[in-house]
CSV table of C-alpha atoms in Angstrom, one decimal:
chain,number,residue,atom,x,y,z
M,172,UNK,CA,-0.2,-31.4,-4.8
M,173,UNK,CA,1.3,-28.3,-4.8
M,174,UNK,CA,3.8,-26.2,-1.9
M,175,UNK,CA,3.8,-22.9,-2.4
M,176,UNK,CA,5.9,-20.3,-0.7
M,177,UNK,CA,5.9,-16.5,-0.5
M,178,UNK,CA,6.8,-13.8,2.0
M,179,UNK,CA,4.3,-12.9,4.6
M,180,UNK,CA,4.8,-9.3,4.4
M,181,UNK,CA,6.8,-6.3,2.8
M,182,UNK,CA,7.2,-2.6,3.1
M,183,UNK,CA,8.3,-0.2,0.9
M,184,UNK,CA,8.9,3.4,0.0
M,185,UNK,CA,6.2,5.5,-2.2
M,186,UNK,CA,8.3,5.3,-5.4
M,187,UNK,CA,10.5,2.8,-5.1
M,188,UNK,CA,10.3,-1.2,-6.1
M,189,UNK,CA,9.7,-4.0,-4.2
M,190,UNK,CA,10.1,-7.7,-5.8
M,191,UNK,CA,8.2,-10.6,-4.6
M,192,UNK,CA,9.0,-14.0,-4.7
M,193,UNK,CA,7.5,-17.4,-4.7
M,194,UNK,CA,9.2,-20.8,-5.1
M,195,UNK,CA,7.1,-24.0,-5.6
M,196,UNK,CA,7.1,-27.6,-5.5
M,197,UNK,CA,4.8,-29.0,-7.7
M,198,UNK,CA,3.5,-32.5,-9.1
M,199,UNK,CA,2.7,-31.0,-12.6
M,200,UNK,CA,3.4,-27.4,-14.1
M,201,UNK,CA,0.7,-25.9,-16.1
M,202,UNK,CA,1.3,-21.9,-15.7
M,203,UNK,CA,2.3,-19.6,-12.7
M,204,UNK,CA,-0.4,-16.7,-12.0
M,205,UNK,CA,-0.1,-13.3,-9.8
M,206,UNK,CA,-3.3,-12.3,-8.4
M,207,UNK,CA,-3.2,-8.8,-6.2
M,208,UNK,CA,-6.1,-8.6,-3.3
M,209,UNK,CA,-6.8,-5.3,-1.8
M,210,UNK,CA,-8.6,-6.1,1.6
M,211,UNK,CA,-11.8,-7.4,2.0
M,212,UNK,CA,-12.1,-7.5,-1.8
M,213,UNK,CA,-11.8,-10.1,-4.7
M,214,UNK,CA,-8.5,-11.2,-6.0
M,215,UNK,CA,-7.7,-9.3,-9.5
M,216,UNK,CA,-5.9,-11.3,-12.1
M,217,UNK,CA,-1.7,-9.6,-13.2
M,218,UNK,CA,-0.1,-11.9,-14.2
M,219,UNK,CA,0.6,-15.1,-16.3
M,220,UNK,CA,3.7,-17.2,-16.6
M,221,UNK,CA,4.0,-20.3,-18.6
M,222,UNK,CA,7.6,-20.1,-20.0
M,223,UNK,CA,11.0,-19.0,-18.6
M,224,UNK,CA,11.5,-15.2,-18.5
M,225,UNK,CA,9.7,-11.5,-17.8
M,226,UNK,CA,6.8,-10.9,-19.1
M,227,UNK,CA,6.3,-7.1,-18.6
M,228,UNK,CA,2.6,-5.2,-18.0
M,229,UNK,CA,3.3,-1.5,-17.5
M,230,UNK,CA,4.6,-1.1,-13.5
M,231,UNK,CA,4.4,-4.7,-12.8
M,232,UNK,CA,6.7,-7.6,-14.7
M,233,UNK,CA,6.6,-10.9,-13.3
M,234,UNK,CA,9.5,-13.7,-13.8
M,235,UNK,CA,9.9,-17.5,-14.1
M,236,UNK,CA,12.5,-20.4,-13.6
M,237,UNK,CA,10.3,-23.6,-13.9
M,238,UNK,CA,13.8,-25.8,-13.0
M,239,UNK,CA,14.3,-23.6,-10.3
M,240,UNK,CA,10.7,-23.6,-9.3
M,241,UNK,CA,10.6,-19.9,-9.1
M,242,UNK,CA,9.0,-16.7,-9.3
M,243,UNK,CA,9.1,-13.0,-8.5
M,244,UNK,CA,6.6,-10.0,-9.1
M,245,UNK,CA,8.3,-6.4,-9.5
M,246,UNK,CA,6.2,-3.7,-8.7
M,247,UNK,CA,8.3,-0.2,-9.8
M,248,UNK,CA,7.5,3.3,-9.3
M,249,UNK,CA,5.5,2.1,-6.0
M,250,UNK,CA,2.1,4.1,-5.2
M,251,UNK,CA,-0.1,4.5,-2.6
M,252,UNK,CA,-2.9,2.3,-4.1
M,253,UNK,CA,-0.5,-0.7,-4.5
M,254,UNK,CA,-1.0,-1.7,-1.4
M,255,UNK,CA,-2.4,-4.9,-1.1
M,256,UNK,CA,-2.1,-8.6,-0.8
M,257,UNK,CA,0.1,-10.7,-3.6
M,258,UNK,CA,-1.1,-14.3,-4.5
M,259,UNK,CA,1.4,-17.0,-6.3
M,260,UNK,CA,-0.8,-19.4,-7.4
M,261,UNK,CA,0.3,-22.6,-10.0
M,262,UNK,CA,-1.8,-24.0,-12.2
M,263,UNK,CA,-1.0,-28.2,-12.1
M,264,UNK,CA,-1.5,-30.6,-14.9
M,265,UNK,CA,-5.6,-31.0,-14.0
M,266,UNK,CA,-6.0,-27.4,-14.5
M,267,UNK,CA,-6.8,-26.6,-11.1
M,268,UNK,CA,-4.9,-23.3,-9.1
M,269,UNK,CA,-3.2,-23.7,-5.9
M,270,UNK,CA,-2.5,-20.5,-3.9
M,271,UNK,CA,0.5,-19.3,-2.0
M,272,UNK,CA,-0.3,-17.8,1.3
M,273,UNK,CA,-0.2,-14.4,-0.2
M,274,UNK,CA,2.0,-11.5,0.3
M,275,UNK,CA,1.0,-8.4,2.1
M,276,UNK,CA,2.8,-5.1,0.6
M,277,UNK,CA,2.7,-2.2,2.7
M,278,UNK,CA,3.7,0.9,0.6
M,279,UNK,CA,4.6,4.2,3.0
M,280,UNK,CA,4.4,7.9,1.8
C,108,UNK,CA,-25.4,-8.6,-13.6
C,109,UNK,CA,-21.5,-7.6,-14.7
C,110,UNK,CA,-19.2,-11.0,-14.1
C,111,UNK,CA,-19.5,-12.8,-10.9
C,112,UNK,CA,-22.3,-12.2,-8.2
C,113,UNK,CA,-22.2,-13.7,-4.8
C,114,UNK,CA,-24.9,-13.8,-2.1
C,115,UNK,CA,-25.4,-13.5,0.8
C,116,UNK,CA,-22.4,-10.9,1.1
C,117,UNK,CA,-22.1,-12.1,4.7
C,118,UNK,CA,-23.8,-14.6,6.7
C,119,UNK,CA,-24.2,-15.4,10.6
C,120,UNK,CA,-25.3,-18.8,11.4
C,121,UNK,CA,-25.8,-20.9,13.7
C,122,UNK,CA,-23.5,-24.4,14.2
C,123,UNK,CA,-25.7,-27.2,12.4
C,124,UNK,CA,-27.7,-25.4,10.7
C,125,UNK,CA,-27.8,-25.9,6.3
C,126,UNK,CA,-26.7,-23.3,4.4
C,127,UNK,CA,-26.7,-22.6,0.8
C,128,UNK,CA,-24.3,-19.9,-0.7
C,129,UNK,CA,-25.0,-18.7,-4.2
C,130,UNK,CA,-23.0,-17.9,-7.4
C,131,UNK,CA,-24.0,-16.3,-10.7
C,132,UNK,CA,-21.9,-15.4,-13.4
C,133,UNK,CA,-23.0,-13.9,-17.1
C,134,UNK,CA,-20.0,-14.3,-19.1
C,135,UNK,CA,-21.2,-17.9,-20.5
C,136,UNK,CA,-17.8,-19.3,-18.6
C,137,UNK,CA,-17.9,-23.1,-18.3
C,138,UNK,CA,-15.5,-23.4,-15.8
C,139,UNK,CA,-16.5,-22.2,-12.2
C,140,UNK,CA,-14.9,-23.0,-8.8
C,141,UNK,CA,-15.4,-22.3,-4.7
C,142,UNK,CA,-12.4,-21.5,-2.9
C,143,UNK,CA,-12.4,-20.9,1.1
C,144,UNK,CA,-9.6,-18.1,2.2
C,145,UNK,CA,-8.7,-18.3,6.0
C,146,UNK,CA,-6.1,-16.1,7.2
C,147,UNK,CA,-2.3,-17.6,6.6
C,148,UNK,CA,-3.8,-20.4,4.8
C,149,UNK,CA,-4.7,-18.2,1.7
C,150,UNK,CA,-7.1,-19.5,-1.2
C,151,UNK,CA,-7.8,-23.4,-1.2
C,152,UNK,CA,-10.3,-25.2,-3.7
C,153,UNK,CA,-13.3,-26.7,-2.5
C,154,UNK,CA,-15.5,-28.0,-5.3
C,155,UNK,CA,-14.8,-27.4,-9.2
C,156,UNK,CA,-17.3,-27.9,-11.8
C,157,UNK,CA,-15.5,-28.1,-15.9
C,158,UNK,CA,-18.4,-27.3,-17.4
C,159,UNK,CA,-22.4,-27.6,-16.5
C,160,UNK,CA,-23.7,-31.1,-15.5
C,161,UNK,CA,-20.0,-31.9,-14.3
C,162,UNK,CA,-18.4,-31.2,-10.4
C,163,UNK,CA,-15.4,-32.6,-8.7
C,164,UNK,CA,-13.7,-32.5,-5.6
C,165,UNK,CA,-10.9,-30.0,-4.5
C,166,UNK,CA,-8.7,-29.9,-1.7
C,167,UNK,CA,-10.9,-29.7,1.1
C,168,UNK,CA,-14.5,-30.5,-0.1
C,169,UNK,CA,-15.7,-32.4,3.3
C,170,UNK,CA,-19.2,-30.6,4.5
C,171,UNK,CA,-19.8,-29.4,1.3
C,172,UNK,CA,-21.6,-30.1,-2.1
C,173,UNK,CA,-22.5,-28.4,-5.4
C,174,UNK,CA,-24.5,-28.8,-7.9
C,175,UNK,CA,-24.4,-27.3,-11.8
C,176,UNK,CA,-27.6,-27.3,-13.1
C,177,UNK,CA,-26.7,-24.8,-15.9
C,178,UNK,CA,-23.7,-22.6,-17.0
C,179,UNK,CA,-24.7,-19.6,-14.9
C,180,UNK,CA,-25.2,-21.2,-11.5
C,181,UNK,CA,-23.0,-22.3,-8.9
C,182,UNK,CA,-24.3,-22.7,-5.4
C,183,UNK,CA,-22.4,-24.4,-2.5
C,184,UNK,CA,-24.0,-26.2,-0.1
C,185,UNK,CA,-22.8,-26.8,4.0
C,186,UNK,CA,-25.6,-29.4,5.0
C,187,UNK,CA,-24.7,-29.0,8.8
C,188,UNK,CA,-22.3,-26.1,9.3
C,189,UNK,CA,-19.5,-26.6,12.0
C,190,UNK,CA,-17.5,-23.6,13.5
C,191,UNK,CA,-14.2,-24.8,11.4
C,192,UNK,CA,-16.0,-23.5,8.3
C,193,UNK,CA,-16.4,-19.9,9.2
C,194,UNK,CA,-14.5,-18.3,6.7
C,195,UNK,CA,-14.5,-16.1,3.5
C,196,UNK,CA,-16.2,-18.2,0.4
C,197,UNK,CA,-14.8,-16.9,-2.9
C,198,UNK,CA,-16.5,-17.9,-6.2
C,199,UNK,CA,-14.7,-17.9,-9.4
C,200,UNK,CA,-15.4,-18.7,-13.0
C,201,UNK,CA,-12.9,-19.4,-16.1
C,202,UNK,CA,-13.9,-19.4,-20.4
C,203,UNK,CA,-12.7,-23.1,-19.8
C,204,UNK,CA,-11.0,-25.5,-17.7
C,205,UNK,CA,-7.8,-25.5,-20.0
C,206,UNK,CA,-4.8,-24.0,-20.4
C,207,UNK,CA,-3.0,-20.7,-21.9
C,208,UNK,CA,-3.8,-17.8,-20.0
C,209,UNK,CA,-7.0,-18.6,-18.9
C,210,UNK,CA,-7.7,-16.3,-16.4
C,211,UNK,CA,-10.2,-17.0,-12.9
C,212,UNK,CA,-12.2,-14.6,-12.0
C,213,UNK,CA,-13.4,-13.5,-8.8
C,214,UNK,CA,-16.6,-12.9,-7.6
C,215,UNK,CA,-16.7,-10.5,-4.2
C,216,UNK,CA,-17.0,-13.0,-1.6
C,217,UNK,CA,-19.6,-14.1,1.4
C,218,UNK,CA,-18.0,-13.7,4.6
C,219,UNK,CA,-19.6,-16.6,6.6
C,220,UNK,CA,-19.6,-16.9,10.5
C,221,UNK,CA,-20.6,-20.2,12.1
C,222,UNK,CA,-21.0,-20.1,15.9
């Protein structure tokens, strides 16, 4: 199985950049994902790790370790609409996702 | 019908009664999945199906079944809802059950409400 841990919640200024993280213990590594969730809607796919390093997608980059068993998203240039919930979720050696509590990101004017 | 549809879009039953949530998706995905999202718990699997004819059992499949009848259609089955599974039912479909970036995607979600 998988333990998967993340912040409850953050805030942050209109503008500026908040990071994320998520560590994880895991019985088989297959890939990490970022999902964001506004409220009361579907989680939307960001990101995909599956090797050590940034992979970079416009505003948002996302990070791995796997021997650290660890992960961050960086949102920059933080706006209004990015406000929402972050998943961590880690793919395991059947395939299957397991999600982190999520991460609720409260961006202020 | 544009990726993954969910009905009902919210539900109020009563405890013990059956109830049989639906999921359709059109992009010919062979994977498909039911999660449950509670708040603090986040998502958790239910039941997973790898391609049609095929289902197994995710992390918390008691009072529920599935069936996969064909590629398109994934319904979820509580035979005698209890009050513990009031919750928000998330449906999800992937091109396969292997790896790379193989994204899940979401359908919308059935808020359901046992009492």
């Amino acid at each position: 199985g998988q333990n998967i841990d993340q912040p409850t919640e953050m805030t942050a200024t209109e503008g500026a950049i908040v990071q994320i993280n998520c560590t994880y213990q895991t019985s088989g590594f297959n890939g990490l994902f970022w999902y964001q969730q506004h409220a009361g809607e579907a989680p939307t796919f960001l990101s995909y790790n599956v090797l050590d390093g940034l992979e970079e997608k416009g505003r948002f980059s996302s990070f791995l370790s796997r021997s650290k068993g660890y992960s961050y998203l960086l949102l920059k240039e933080l706006q209004m609409k990015d406000s929402a919930s972050y998943l961590c979720a880690v793919r395991d050696s059947d395939y299957k996702l397991s999600f982190g509590a999520g991460t609720t990101v409260t961006v202020r004017a | 019908i544009a990726g993954i549809t969910q009905a009902p879009t919210s539900q109020i039953l009563a405890a013990g009664r059956r109830m049989t949530l639906r999921c359709t998706q059109d992009m010919r995905h062979n994977a498909m999945y039911w999660y449950r999202q509670d708040l603090g718990l986040g998502l958790r699997l239910i039941h997973y199906s790898n391609t049609a004819g095929t289902t197994g059992k995710g992390e918390v499949p008691d009072g529920y079944s599935v069936s996969r009848a064909n590629t398109d259609d994934f319904p979820l089955t509580l035979a005698s809802a209890v009050p513990s599974q009031t919750s928000v039912y998330f449906c999800a479909s992937s091109d396969s059950a292997g790896d790379g970036a193989d994204t899940q995607y979401f359908g919308p979600g059935t808020r359901l409400t046992v009492l």
